[in-house]
Amino acid sequence: MNIKQILSITLIFIMVLTGIRLTWIFAGSPPVRAIAMHGVLDLRESSLSRPILLEGVWMFYPERLLMQSDDEAMNTSSVSAALPGSWKGLFANPKQVTGFGSYRLLILLDNSLDEKRMTIAMPPTMSASELYVNGTKLGAAGKPGKTADNTVAYETPYNVTFTTNRSEVEIIVEVANFVNNVDGGLIESIQFGTEDVIMRHKQFSMAMQLLVCVVMMIHLVYASVLFFMGVRQRALFTLVMIMFCISLSVLVTDDKLLVTWLNLSYGISFRLYTLSYLWATALLLIFMKQLYPTLSKWPWHRYYGIMVLSLTVAVALLPTSYIAWVDLYTIPLLLIGTIYVPVLSFRATLRLDRDSIYLWLACVGLSANLVWGVLNNFSYVFRSVHFYPIDFIVVYIAFACYWFRMYFRNMQQTARLAAELQKADKQKNDFLANTSHELRNPLHGMISIARSVLEQEIVSQDVQERLKLLVTVGNRMSLLLNDLLDLERLQNKGLRLHPQSVQVQPSVDGIIDMIRFMIEGKSIELRNEIPESFPSVLMDENRMVQIIFNLLHNAVKFTTQGHIAIRGFVRGELGVLEVEDTGIGIHPEVMKRIFQPYEQADSSLTAGGGGLGLGLSISRQLAELHGGALEAESELGKGSLFKLTMPLAPATAKPEVTSELTKPKKTLLKQTTTEEILKIPKPTSATEAKAEKPWVLIVDDDPINLRILKEMLPQHQYHVITVTSAHDAIKLIDTREWDLVVSDIMMPRMSGYELTRSIRLRFAMSELPVLLLTARSRPEDIAAGFQAGANDYVTKPADSLELQHRVQALTELKSTTAERMRFEAAFLQAQVQPHFLFNTLNSIAALKEIDAERMQRLLSVFGEYLRASFDFRNSERLVPLEQELKLVRAYLFIEQERFNDRLRVLWDVPERLLSTLVPPLSIQTLVENGVRHGIMKRIRGGTVRISVEERGDYVEIQVSDDGVGFDEKILNQVLQDQSEAPVGIGLRNTNRRLRQIYGRGLDIYSNKDMGTIITFPARKGEE
C-alpha cells in the first residue's frame, strides 16, 4: 500500500470521526451554557428542558467554610472565581494550591413555576466537597476541613435532588484540598436542571462508559482465549493488557464508576488513573514492537521502558501528595508514545503488511480522542455533557479487524497447507493402493493359472512341483506387497483385527512349507519344535501367520548354514514362540533400530536378501495390537533369537482348526498352500449339477483377469458371460435374468462402485447380488463398496476356493429369493378369498332354483378355477400365456355370472402369441386387482380389457379398466416396493418378479375416477 492510498484512507477516516463527534455534541440535546455574573445566575427566561451548566463568575471565599458554625456566612470577604477552573491565584498567596474555601452562587428562577424537583450533578472535585442548597446540606464527597488532618479526601461525582417553589436558590460548595499539590478547586462544570432531565443525561453517560468497558472486555476475553488455547503469541497477551488498561482508564475517569462501586480512596483512585494511561501507551508500543520487531533497530524503546517502570514504582511507593507531580512527568511519555506508535504502524502499513492499516487507523482514533480531550480543556465550545464512546469503540473495531484479518489469513494459509498435505497424503495412499492393484493383478493371474493347471490330472509330477514352487513364490510376493499396505494402515490406525482361538502348531507347519524353497542349496535344517499340546492363542489368524512368516523369512535370509528352529512354551497367561537361527547375527548398533520401518542391516548379505525392511516393524506393531510383544536378542557372528509373546485363548473357547477338506492353511492373502491344492475337493460333476445352472456376469477391463476368473468357476456349474466394461454389463443385464454380477472396482469410464449403484436403482440386493473384486482392501474402500450396494467382496488375488464358495452363496441367495417370490405368488393365489368362495357358492345355489344349465356351467368353470389356482406349475419361473389366460378366463366368467352387466370384458389376444412365456399369476393378479379395487367400486360397474400386442422383439401385455383408479399413496408404495405397506402385496410381488426376469417392472398409469392401465413386457423366445 502506497503513501497516497494510506493518506486518502486516513483523511476519510478523520472526517468520519469528526462528523460523528460534532453530530454527537450538537445534535444530541447539548446542555445550556448559562453564564453567571458576580455570583448571580439569572434563569428566569431559560428553558429547563436541557441540562444547564453553572459556568461563569461565582463568588469564592478563600480560607472560609461558610456553613461551619464558627464562620460568619455573609460577612466574610469574597473574590470572583471563573468556573470551571482552578482556584490557583484566588488565595492571598497567588501560588497557593492546597487549602480550603467556599463557592457561592445565587440562581434566579421564574416565579410562575410550580413546585418542582430540581437536581444538581456535582463533578469530581479536588479533593473533598460538600454541597448546600438554601442552607441545607444535601450531598458530599469526602469531608472538607481546615487542615489536612480534618479533611477526608474522596474524589467522586454525586447528585443531589431537592424540591423548591422559591424564585431564588442559593448554592454553596465547600471544597478542601490538601493532597494535590498541582491543582485544586472546581475543575469541571456543575449541571443544574429538573430531576428527570439531569438523571436521564447522567444515566446515558454512565451507560456509554459501561458500553466501552463491555466492548473492551469482549476483546480481552477472545484475545485471552486465543492466547491460552492457541499459539502462545506474546502480542496476544500484550493486547489483553492494553484492553484492560483502556477499560480501567474509562472506569476511573468521568463518572469514576469503579471508585463508586469499590468505594476507593482518593490515593488509590488517583494512582489507578495515572497508571492506566501510562501503561496503556507503553503496552501499545510494546505491542507494535512484538508484531513488527524489524521496524526499529534503535534501542531507545528500552530506555522508554525503564522510565515507565521507574514512574510506576514512584506512583506505587510515594505518598499521595506527590502523585500529582509524578503524573505531570508521565505527560511527556504519553506524548512520545502516542506519536511513535502511529509512526510504527504507518511504516508497517507502507513496508510490511497492508493489514497494518487497521492498526494505523486505531492509532489515528486514539490520537483524535487525545486531541479532542485537549480542546475540551482549553475550550468549552466542544465539550459534551455525555461521555463520548465512539473513539474507543472505533479503536476496538480496528484492533478486532486487524486480529481477525490476521486470523483469517493464517487460517487460509493453514487450510491451504493442510489441503496440500492432505493431497500429498492421499496421493501417497492412492499410489500405494494403485501400485498394489497393478502388482497384485498379474500376481493373481499367475497364481490362479498355476492352481488351475494343478487341478488337471494330466499334469506330470515334475510340472506339479514346479507349479507348486510358482504358487509359493507368488504367495511370498503377496506378503511383501501386504507389508507395504499394512504399514500405511498401521500409521493411519486403520488396521482391523479379528482375534479368535487359533492353534499355532498346524499353522507353523503350513508357513514352513511356504518358505522351504528358500533353503534349497543351503545347509540349513528347518525345525518345528512346537509341541502339539501347545495351547491355542487368541489372535487374528492371518496376522499371526504374517508375524511368524516374517520372522522365519528373516531368519532364512541371514542364515547360510546351521539350523532354524521355532519352539513354544507357556509363561503365565501368555504363550511364547522363539525363532532361533545360527545366522550372521545383528550388530548392536543395528539392534537399536531394527524394529523401525525400512530399516535393514548394512551388509552385502542383507542387500542380497532383499526385502523392504518392513517385516520386523510391522510384526512388532501387530504383536502389540494383540496385547503381546516382540523382542530380539543377537550376538554378532553367532545368530539371533526373536521372542513373540501372545495372549492365550480362554479355556472355554473352541480353537479354529484348519480342515484339510474344507479350509486351506492360510497365508495373509487367504491363499492355499501348494501342498493342499491337490487336496481341494473337485467340483460336482455335470450330472450332479442343477438342471438350471446360475447365470453369472463377470465385468473386468483386463481380458486376462476375465479369463482367469472364468476358469475359476466350473463350466458345468455356471453359465459365465464376460464383458470388459460396465456399460456393456448394463446392456447385458436387460437381456435376461442374471443370478450374480462379479465386477472389478477399478475400471475406466465407469467404476465397479458406479455399476453397483446403477444395478441397485433397479434391483434389490437379494434380487441381483453383486460381488466386487478389489486389490484395494483398505477399510474405506470396502465400506465404499458396501455403501454402493455390494453384497460381498473378494480381495485380489482371489483364492479360487474362496471365490467359488462366495459365488455359490450369492447365487443360492438369488435362487432362494426368486423361489420365495414365486411361492409367495402361488400361495397368495392358492388362498382363495373366503368371500369370493362364499359368493360363488351362493351364486351356484341360487342358479339351482333359477337356471340349472347356467349352474352346471358355473360349477364347471369354478372347478377349473380351483384347479388352476392350486396348479403346481404356478411355482415355476415362466408358464405359457395360454395357461395363464385359462385362469383369468375362469375368474372373469365367475365374476360376470355374479355381477351380470356390471362387469364387461374385452379380449384382444392374437392366437399366435399364446405360446409367449410369462411369469405365472402375473396377468391374473392384475385382472383381479382391476375388478375388485377398480370396477366393483363403481355402482354402475365397468369394463376390463386384456390385450396382447407384438412390439418388435418383445410382446406387450396390457390390462386396463375404467374403474375408480389408484390412490396415489398406494401407487407409490407399489412402485417403490415398500414391503412394510399392508396393501398392494400382489402387485408388489408381480412387480419384483418382472424386474428380476425382464429388468423392467410394471408400467402403471392411473387417473382418479377414470381408470387404470397396467402394462409389462414379455420377450419372445423366452425359455
PDB file of C-alpha atoms in Angstrom, residues 219-241 287 290 403 407:
ATOM      1  CA  HIS A 219     -11.910  -8.091  23.103  1.00  0.00           C
ATOM      2  CA  LEU A 220      -9.990  -9.061  26.225  1.00  0.00           C
ATOM      3  CA  VAL A 221     -11.825 -12.366  26.569  1.00  0.00           C
ATOM      4  CA  TYR A 222     -11.400 -13.572  22.996  1.00  0.00           C
ATOM      5  CA  ALA A 223      -7.755 -12.475  22.937  1.00  0.00           C
ATOM      6  CA  SER A 224      -7.195 -14.417  26.175  1.00  0.00           C
ATOM      7  CA  VAL A 225      -8.896 -17.474  24.694  1.00  0.00           C
ATOM      8  CA  LEU A 226      -6.743 -17.265  21.589  1.00  0.00           C
ATOM      9  CA  PHE A 227      -3.637 -16.900  23.743  1.00  0.00           C
ATOM     10  CA  PHE A 228      -4.287 -19.779  26.120  1.00  0.00           C
ATOM     11  CA  MET A 229      -5.918 -22.165  23.631  1.00  0.00           C
ATOM     12  CA  GLY A 230      -3.885 -21.381  20.543  1.00  0.00           C
ATOM     13  CA  VAL A 231      -0.324 -20.381  19.863  1.00  0.00           C
ATOM     14  CA  ARG A 232       1.207 -18.586  22.841  1.00  0.00           C
ATOM     15  CA  GLN A 233       1.938 -15.426  20.902  1.00  0.00           C
ATOM     16  CA  ARG A 234       3.161 -12.679  23.213  1.00  0.00           C
ATOM     17  CA  ALA A 235       1.419  -9.977  21.201  1.00  0.00           C
ATOM     18  CA  LEU A 236      -1.929 -11.533  22.144  1.00  0.00           C
ATOM     19  CA  PHE A 237      -1.142 -11.258  25.850  1.00  0.00           C
ATOM     20  CA  THR A 238       0.003  -7.674  25.347  1.00  0.00           C
ATOM     21  CA  LEU A 239      -3.278  -6.917  23.579  1.00  0.00           C
ATOM     22  CA  VAL A 240      -5.167  -8.339  26.547  1.00  0.00           C
ATOM     23  CA  MET A 241      -3.295  -5.973  28.878  1.00  0.00           C
ATOM     24  CA  PHE A 287       2.529  -4.485  21.040  1.00  0.00           C
ATOM     25  CA  GLN A 290       6.229  -7.546  19.109  1.00  0.00           C
ATOM     26  CA  TRP A 403      -6.672  -9.543  14.553  1.00  0.00           C
ATOM     27  CA  TYR A 407      -6.526 -14.944  11.932  1.00  0.00           C
TER      28      TYR A 407
END
